[in-house]
Short mmCIF file of N, CA and C in Angstrom, two decimals:
data_model
loop_
_atom_site.label_atom_id
_atom_site.label_comp_id
_atom_site.label_asym_id
_atom_site.label_seq_id
_atom_site.Cartn_x
_atom_site.Cartn_y
_atom_site.Cartn_z
N GLN Z 1 0.96 -1.49 0.00
CA GLN Z 1 0.05 -0.07 -0.12
C GLN Z 1 0.89 1.19 0.05
N VAL Z 2 0.51 2.26 -0.67
CA VAL Z 2 1.15 3.38 -0.88
C VAL Z 2 0.69 4.57 0.12
N GLN Z 3 1.35 5.07 0.44
CA GLN Z 3 1.58 6.34 2.02
C GLN Z 3 1.77 7.34 1.14
N LEU Z 4 1.30 8.57 1.07
CA LEU Z 4 1.22 9.48 0.47
C LEU Z 4 1.41 11.16 1.49
N VAL Z 5 2.30 11.78 1.42
CA VAL Z 5 2.92 12.95 2.38
C VAL Z 5 2.65 14.51 1.54
N GLU Z 6 1.81 15.04 1.54
CA GLU Z 6 1.87 16.57 1.23
C GLU Z 6 2.68 17.32 1.79
N SER Z 7 3.45 18.29 1.02
CA SER Z 7 4.11 19.41 1.80
C SER Z 7 4.38 20.77 0.92
N GLY Z 8 4.65 22.17 1.30
CA GLY Z 8 4.80 23.12 0.40
C GLY Z 8 3.71 24.06 0.68
N GLY Z 9 2.63 23.51 1.37
CA GLY Z 9 1.46 25.05 1.34
C GLY Z 9 1.87 25.91 2.21
N GLY Z 10 1.28 27.01 2.11
CA GLY Z 10 1.67 28.28 2.94
C GLY Z 10 0.57 29.42 2.57
N LEU Z 11 0.99 30.63 3.21
CA LEU Z 11 0.46 31.99 2.76
C LEU Z 11 1.30 32.57 2.01
N VAL Z 12 0.20 32.83 0.83
CA VAL Z 12 1.25 33.36 -0.30
C VAL Z 12 0.10 34.85 -0.78
N GLN Z 13 0.49 35.62 -1.26
CA GLN Z 13 -0.19 36.84 -1.78
C GLN Z 13 -0.55 36.72 -3.33
N ALA Z 14 -1.98 36.89 -3.80
CA ALA Z 14 -2.57 36.89 -4.90
C ALA Z 14 -1.55 37.22 -5.85
N GLY Z 15 -1.13 36.50 -7.11
CA GLY Z 15 0.00 36.74 -7.86
C GLY Z 15 1.03 35.99 -7.67
N GLY Z 16 1.39 35.45 -6.68
CA GLY Z 16 2.64 34.88 -6.03
C GLY Z 16 2.80 33.36 -6.34
N SER Z 17 3.64 32.56 -6.17
CA SER Z 17 3.99 31.13 -6.55
C SER Z 17 3.98 30.40 -5.13
N LEU Z 18 3.94 28.90 -5.22
CA LEU Z 18 4.13 28.32 -4.31
C LEU Z 18 4.47 26.66 -5.30
N ARG Z 19 5.34 25.84 -4.61
CA ARG Z 19 5.52 24.42 -5.12
C ARG Z 19 4.84 23.46 -3.93
N LEU Z 20 3.91 22.67 -4.08
CA LEU Z 20 3.81 21.42 -3.59
C LEU Z 20 4.14 20.10 -3.89
N SER Z 21 4.84 19.59 -2.54
CA SER Z 21 5.19 17.83 -3.01
C SER Z 21 4.29 17.16 -2.71
N CYS Z 22 4.64 16.13 -3.13
CA CYS Z 22 3.80 15.00 -2.70
C CYS Z 22 4.49 13.56 -2.71
N ALA Z 23 5.13 13.18 -1.47
CA ALA Z 23 6.31 12.09 -1.20
C ALA Z 23 5.59 10.94 -1.27
N ALA Z 24 5.94 9.87 -1.91
CA ALA Z 24 5.12 8.52 -1.75
C ALA Z 24 6.30 7.63 -1.28
N SER Z 25 5.63 6.40 -0.56
CA SER Z 25 6.41 5.43 -0.20
C SER Z 25 5.39 4.23 -0.15
N GLY Z 26 6.09 2.98 -0.04
CA GLY Z 26 5.11 1.91 0.37
C GLY Z 26 5.33 0.71 -0.71
N ARG Z 27 5.25 1.13 -2.05
CA ARG Z 27 5.61 0.27 -3.37
C ARG Z 27 5.78 1.19 -4.49
N THR Z 28 5.90 0.52 -5.62
CA THR Z 28 6.29 0.87 -6.75
C THR Z 28 5.31 2.19 -7.17
N PHE Z 29 6.10 3.16 -7.29
CA PHE Z 29 5.21 4.61 -7.50
C PHE Z 29 5.27 4.91 -9.21
N SER Z 30 6.30 4.57 -10.04
CA SER Z 30 6.07 5.03 -11.14
C SER Z 30 5.13 4.29 -12.17
N SER Z 31 4.80 3.32 -12.00
CA SER Z 31 3.71 2.69 -12.80
C SER Z 31 1.96 3.37 -12.59
N TYR Z 32 1.75 4.20 -11.74
CA TYR Z 32 0.48 4.64 -11.50
C TYR Z 32 0.51 6.15 -11.87
N PRO Z 33 -0.74 6.67 -12.38
CA PRO Z 33 -1.19 7.94 -12.45
C PRO Z 33 -0.98 8.42 -11.28
N MET Z 34 -0.91 9.90 -11.07
CA MET Z 34 -0.86 10.27 -9.83
C MET Z 34 -1.51 12.01 -9.90
N GLY Z 35 -2.56 12.24 -9.12
CA GLY Z 35 -3.10 13.63 -8.98
C GLY Z 35 -3.16 14.32 -8.07
N TRP Z 36 -3.65 15.75 -8.07
CA TRP Z 36 -3.34 16.57 -7.24
C TRP Z 36 -5.28 17.04 -7.14
N PHE Z 37 -5.50 17.50 -6.00
CA PHE Z 37 -7.16 17.76 -6.05
C PHE Z 37 -7.01 18.66 -4.86
N ARG Z 38 -8.11 19.40 -4.75
CA ARG Z 38 -7.92 20.63 -3.56
C ARG Z 38 -9.61 20.48 -3.00
N GLN Z 39 -9.69 21.36 -1.98
CA GLN Z 39 -10.75 21.36 -1.06
C GLN Z 39 -10.87 22.60 -0.54
N ALA Z 40 -11.80 23.38 -0.88
CA ALA Z 40 -12.19 24.80 -0.19
C ALA Z 40 -13.09 24.96 0.95
N PRO Z 41 -12.97 25.34 2.14
CA PRO Z 41 -14.13 25.56 2.83
C PRO Z 41 -15.58 25.28 2.19
N GLY Z 42 -16.10 24.28 2.95
CA GLY Z 42 -17.67 24.28 2.35
C GLY Z 42 -17.82 23.98 1.06
N LYS Z 43 -16.89 23.25 0.43
CA LYS Z 43 -16.95 22.93 -1.05
C LYS Z 43 -16.75 21.49 -1.03
N GLU Z 44 -16.91 20.91 -2.25
CA GLU Z 44 -16.54 19.61 -2.59
C GLU Z 44 -15.04 19.37 -2.89
N ARG Z 45 -14.40 18.11 -2.90
CA ARG Z 45 -13.04 18.19 -3.45
C ARG Z 45 -13.18 18.45 -4.92
N GLU Z 46 -12.21 18.86 -5.43
CA GLU Z 46 -12.31 19.11 -7.20
C GLU Z 46 -10.76 18.69 -7.35
N PHE Z 47 -10.93 18.32 -8.78
CA PHE Z 47 -9.60 17.91 -9.32
C PHE Z 47 -8.85 19.09 -9.88
N VAL Z 48 -7.48 18.93 -9.58
CA VAL Z 48 -6.52 20.04 -10.07
C VAL Z 48 -6.12 19.64 -11.44
N ALA Z 49 -5.01 18.67 -11.15
CA ALA Z 49 -4.03 18.22 -12.23
C ALA Z 49 -3.99 16.48 -12.33
N ALA Z 50 -3.38 16.08 -12.91
CA ALA Z 50 -2.60 14.63 -12.89
C ALA Z 50 -2.03 14.54 -14.05
N ILE Z 51 -1.02 13.40 -13.74
CA ILE Z 51 -0.09 12.70 -14.89
C ILE Z 51 0.29 11.39 -14.92
N ARG Z 52 1.02 11.13 -15.80
CA ARG Z 52 1.17 9.55 -15.92
C ARG Z 52 2.73 9.72 -16.52
N TRP Z 53 3.37 8.31 -16.32
CA TRP Z 53 4.62 8.43 -16.78
C TRP Z 53 4.82 7.80 -17.93
N ASP Z 54 4.49 6.67 -17.96
CA ASP Z 54 4.74 6.13 -19.57
C ASP Z 54 3.54 5.45 -20.00
N PRO Z 55 2.93 5.74 -21.07
CA PRO Z 55 3.65 7.14 -21.72
C PRO Z 55 3.32 8.45 -21.09
N PHE Z 56 4.00 9.31 -21.17
CA PHE Z 56 3.84 10.61 -20.35
C PHE Z 56 2.68 11.25 -20.70
N GLY Z 57 2.23 11.82 -19.94
CA GLY Z 57 1.00 12.75 -19.94
C GLY Z 57 0.56 13.60 -18.89
N THR Z 58 -0.35 14.86 -19.46
CA THR Z 58 -0.47 15.46 -18.12
C THR Z 58 -2.15 15.99 -18.40
N TYR Z 59 -2.71 16.44 -17.68
CA TYR Z 59 -4.30 16.99 -17.86
C TYR Z 59 -4.41 17.90 -16.69
N TYR Z 60 -5.28 18.77 -17.03
CA TYR Z 60 -5.57 19.70 -15.75
C TYR Z 60 -6.59 20.24 -15.93
N ALA Z 61 -7.57 20.90 -14.94
CA ALA Z 61 -8.50 21.67 -14.72
C ALA Z 61 -8.60 22.81 -15.29
N ASN Z 62 -9.97 23.29 -15.93
CA ASN Z 62 -9.64 24.10 -16.92
C ASN Z 62 -9.43 25.66 -15.92
N SER Z 63 -9.62 25.67 -14.91
CA SER Z 63 -9.25 26.60 -13.78
C SER Z 63 -8.21 26.92 -13.64
N VAL Z 64 -7.11 26.18 -13.58
CA VAL Z 64 -5.61 26.08 -13.20
C VAL Z 64 -4.65 26.28 -14.67
N LYS Z 65 -5.68 25.81 -15.64
CA LYS Z 65 -4.53 25.46 -17.28
C LYS Z 65 -3.77 26.76 -17.21
N GLY Z 66 -2.55 26.70 -17.84
CA GLY Z 66 -1.91 27.54 -17.85
C GLY Z 66 -1.09 28.37 -16.60
N ARG Z 67 -1.51 28.02 -15.63
CA ARG Z 67 -0.99 28.68 -14.32
C ARG Z 67 -0.19 27.75 -13.29
N PHE Z 68 -0.96 26.34 -13.54
CA PHE Z 68 -0.14 25.59 -12.91
C PHE Z 68 0.34 24.38 -13.46
N THR Z 69 1.39 23.43 -12.98
CA THR Z 69 2.31 22.68 -13.88
C THR Z 69 2.44 21.52 -12.69
N ILE Z 70 2.08 20.31 -13.43
CA ILE Z 70 2.33 18.96 -12.42
C ILE Z 70 3.64 18.31 -13.19
N SER Z 71 4.51 17.76 -12.11
CA SER Z 71 5.60 17.12 -12.72
C SER Z 71 5.75 15.93 -11.88
N ARG Z 72 6.78 15.21 -11.91
CA ARG Z 72 7.06 13.83 -10.99
C ARG Z 72 8.48 13.50 -11.33
N ASP Z 73 9.35 13.12 -10.04
CA ASP Z 73 10.29 12.75 -10.26
C ASP Z 73 10.29 11.31 -9.58
N ASN Z 74 10.70 10.13 -10.40
CA ASN Z 74 10.19 8.92 -10.30
C ASN Z 74 11.54 8.57 -9.23
N ALA Z 75 12.52 8.87 -9.44
CA ALA Z 75 13.72 8.57 -8.48
C ALA Z 75 13.55 8.95 -6.97
N LYS Z 76 12.92 10.02 -7.02
CA LYS Z 76 12.56 10.38 -5.78
C LYS Z 76 11.16 10.09 -5.13
N ASN Z 77 10.51 9.42 -5.86
CA ASN Z 77 9.22 8.84 -5.51
C ASN Z 77 8.28 10.22 -5.01
N THR Z 78 8.23 11.31 -5.90
CA THR Z 78 7.59 12.48 -5.66
C THR Z 78 7.03 13.19 -6.93
N VAL Z 79 5.56 13.76 -6.36
CA VAL Z 79 5.17 14.42 -7.24
C VAL Z 79 4.96 15.89 -7.11
N TYR Z 80 5.16 17.12 -7.81
CA TYR Z 80 5.19 18.23 -7.40
C TYR Z 80 3.89 19.07 -8.17
N LEU Z 81 3.56 20.04 -7.66
CA LEU Z 81 2.64 20.96 -8.52
C LEU Z 81 3.34 22.52 -8.21
N GLN Z 82 3.76 23.03 -9.19
CA GLN Z 82 4.05 24.39 -9.30
C GLN Z 82 2.77 25.25 -9.59
N MET Z 83 2.44 26.25 -8.47
CA MET Z 83 1.54 27.06 -8.79
C MET Z 83 1.99 28.34 -9.00
N ASN Z 84 1.58 29.06 -9.96
CA ASN Z 84 1.90 30.33 -10.65
C ASN Z 84 0.65 31.42 -10.87
N SER Z 85 1.01 32.90 -10.55
CA SER Z 85 0.00 33.33 -10.64
C SER Z 85 -1.43 32.79 -9.79
N LEU Z 86 -1.50 33.03 -8.75
CA LEU Z 86 -2.40 32.46 -7.28
C LEU Z 86 -3.26 33.48 -7.49
N LYS Z 87 -4.45 32.97 -7.21
CA LYS Z 87 -5.93 33.87 -7.05
C LYS Z 87 -6.40 33.41 -5.81
N LEU Z 88 -7.25 34.15 -5.24
CA LEU Z 88 -7.86 34.14 -4.01
C LEU Z 88 -8.59 32.62 -3.95
N GLU Z 89 -9.09 32.54 -5.46
CA GLU Z 89 -9.84 31.51 -5.31
C GLU Z 89 -9.21 30.30 -5.46
N ASP Z 90 -7.94 29.97 -5.36
CA ASP Z 90 -7.04 28.97 -5.53
C ASP Z 90 -6.63 28.43 -3.90
N THR Z 91 -7.25 29.29 -2.57
CA THR Z 91 -7.29 28.88 -1.51
C THR Z 91 -8.01 27.57 -1.34
N ALA Z 92 -7.34 26.57 -0.61
CA ALA Z 92 -7.96 25.23 -0.40
C ALA Z 92 -6.72 24.46 0.35
N VAL Z 93 -7.56 23.12 0.58
CA VAL Z 93 -6.66 22.07 1.16
C VAL Z 93 -5.98 21.24 -0.23
N TYR Z 94 -4.68 21.13 -0.54
CA TYR Z 94 -4.50 20.43 -1.57
C TYR Z 94 -3.91 19.17 -1.16
N TYR Z 95 -4.60 18.27 -1.84
CA TYR Z 95 -4.14 16.73 -1.78
C TYR Z 95 -3.95 16.15 -3.03
N CYS Z 96 -2.96 15.18 -2.59
CA CYS Z 96 -2.51 14.25 -3.81
C CYS Z 96 -3.06 12.86 -3.60
N ALA Z 97 -2.97 11.89 -4.83
CA ALA Z 97 -3.89 10.75 -4.53
C ALA Z 97 -3.45 10.12 -5.83
N ILE Z 98 -3.54 8.56 -5.80
CA ILE Z 98 -3.41 7.65 -6.90
C ILE Z 98 -4.05 7.66 -7.74
N GLY Z 99 -4.15 7.44 -9.06
CA GLY Z 99 -5.37 7.03 -9.84
C GLY Z 99 -5.02 6.19 -11.09
N PRO Z 100 -5.59 5.10 -10.86
CA PRO Z 100 -5.47 4.08 -11.84
C PRO Z 100 -6.05 4.34 -13.20
N LYS Z 101 -7.12 5.17 -13.09
CA LYS Z 101 -7.74 5.36 -14.42
C LYS Z 101 -7.05 6.73 -15.02
N TYR Z 102 -5.93 6.83 -15.47
CA TYR Z 102 -5.74 7.94 -16.11
C TYR Z 102 -6.72 8.72 -17.20
N GLY Z 103 -6.79 10.06 -16.97
CA GLY Z 103 -7.92 10.81 -17.60
C GLY Z 103 -9.12 10.97 -16.98
N SER Z 104 -9.23 10.38 -15.84
CA SER Z 104 -10.57 10.67 -15.00
C SER Z 104 -10.10 11.94 -13.95
N THR Z 105 -11.20 12.84 -13.82
CA THR Z 105 -11.32 13.94 -12.71
C THR Z 105 -11.98 13.50 -11.65
N SER Z 106 -12.49 12.52 -11.54
CA SER Z 106 -13.34 12.02 -10.49
C SER Z 106 -12.85 11.58 -9.26
N VAL Z 107 -13.15 12.18 -8.16
CA VAL Z 107 -12.38 12.00 -7.01
C VAL Z 107 -12.79 10.16 -6.38
N THR Z 108 -13.69 9.75 -6.80
CA THR Z 108 -13.88 8.21 -6.73
C THR Z 108 -12.82 7.47 -7.48
N ASP Z 109 -12.23 7.87 -8.60
CA ASP Z 109 -11.53 6.99 -9.23
C ASP Z 109 -9.93 6.99 -8.45
N PHE Z 110 -9.74 7.95 -7.40
CA PHE Z 110 -8.52 8.06 -7.04
C PHE Z 110 -8.45 7.56 -5.36
N GLY Z 111 -7.37 7.03 -5.05
CA GLY Z 111 -7.23 6.53 -3.88
C GLY Z 111 -5.79 6.95 -3.11
N SER Z 112 -5.71 6.44 -2.04
CA SER Z 112 -4.34 6.34 -1.20
C SER Z 112 -4.21 7.87 -0.63
N TRP Z 113 -5.42 8.62 -0.36
CA TRP Z 113 -5.16 10.02 -0.02
C TRP Z 113 -4.21 10.16 0.94
N GLY Z 114 -3.41 11.61 0.95
CA GLY Z 114 -2.41 12.09 1.77
C GLY Z 114 -3.52 12.68 2.34
N ARG Z 115 -2.98 13.57 3.65
CA ARG Z 115 -3.65 14.46 4.88
C ARG Z 115 -3.99 15.61 4.03
N GLY Z 116 -3.37 16.14 3.29
CA GLY Z 116 -3.28 17.63 2.55
C GLY Z 116 -2.41 18.90 3.17
N THR Z 117 -2.22 19.80 2.61
CA THR Z 117 -1.48 20.78 2.76
C THR Z 117 -2.24 21.78 2.54
N GLN Z 118 -2.46 23.01 3.32
CA GLN Z 118 -3.12 24.14 3.45
C GLN Z 118 -2.39 25.50 2.44
N VAL Z 119 -3.25 25.62 1.60
CA VAL Z 119 -2.75 26.94 0.69
C VAL Z 119 -3.74 28.20 0.66
N THR Z 120 -3.11 29.13 1.24
CA THR Z 120 -4.27 30.38 1.43
C THR Z 120 -3.38 31.67 0.52
N VAL Z 121 -4.36 32.13 0.03
CA VAL Z 121 -3.98 33.13 -0.91
C VAL Z 121 -4.29 34.34 -0.51
N SER Z 122 -3.76 35.35 -0.15
CA SER Z 122 -4.34 36.67 0.45
C SER Z 122 -4.40 37.95 -0.79
N SER Z 123 -5.06 39.01 -0.51
CA SER Z 123 -5.23 39.89 -1.38
C SER Z 123 -4.03 41.15 -0.83
#
């Protein structure tokens, strides 16, 4: 079973940047697509971005496309989410998860959730 630990969250001003990390342990990491989700207070958890290694591919929610970049380092068993041009509406707890169904944006298609890392964007 895979364990995921997110880090890198914090408080940032609108327009700023953060890089989130998701460290995986427990079993083979590179075989599975990985995803980032977020959940704002009072809202449902929503898809942000996902990545697979072989063949390589990424896809994003429309709300973050062009601002966020997902990447992975299989040697370090880590997935990253580079977030630029942050907006107030990006404030949320960010989670990473494993998703056997590459191409899905559904929360129910992902598992082994981490505990999340808080991102707060201020004006």
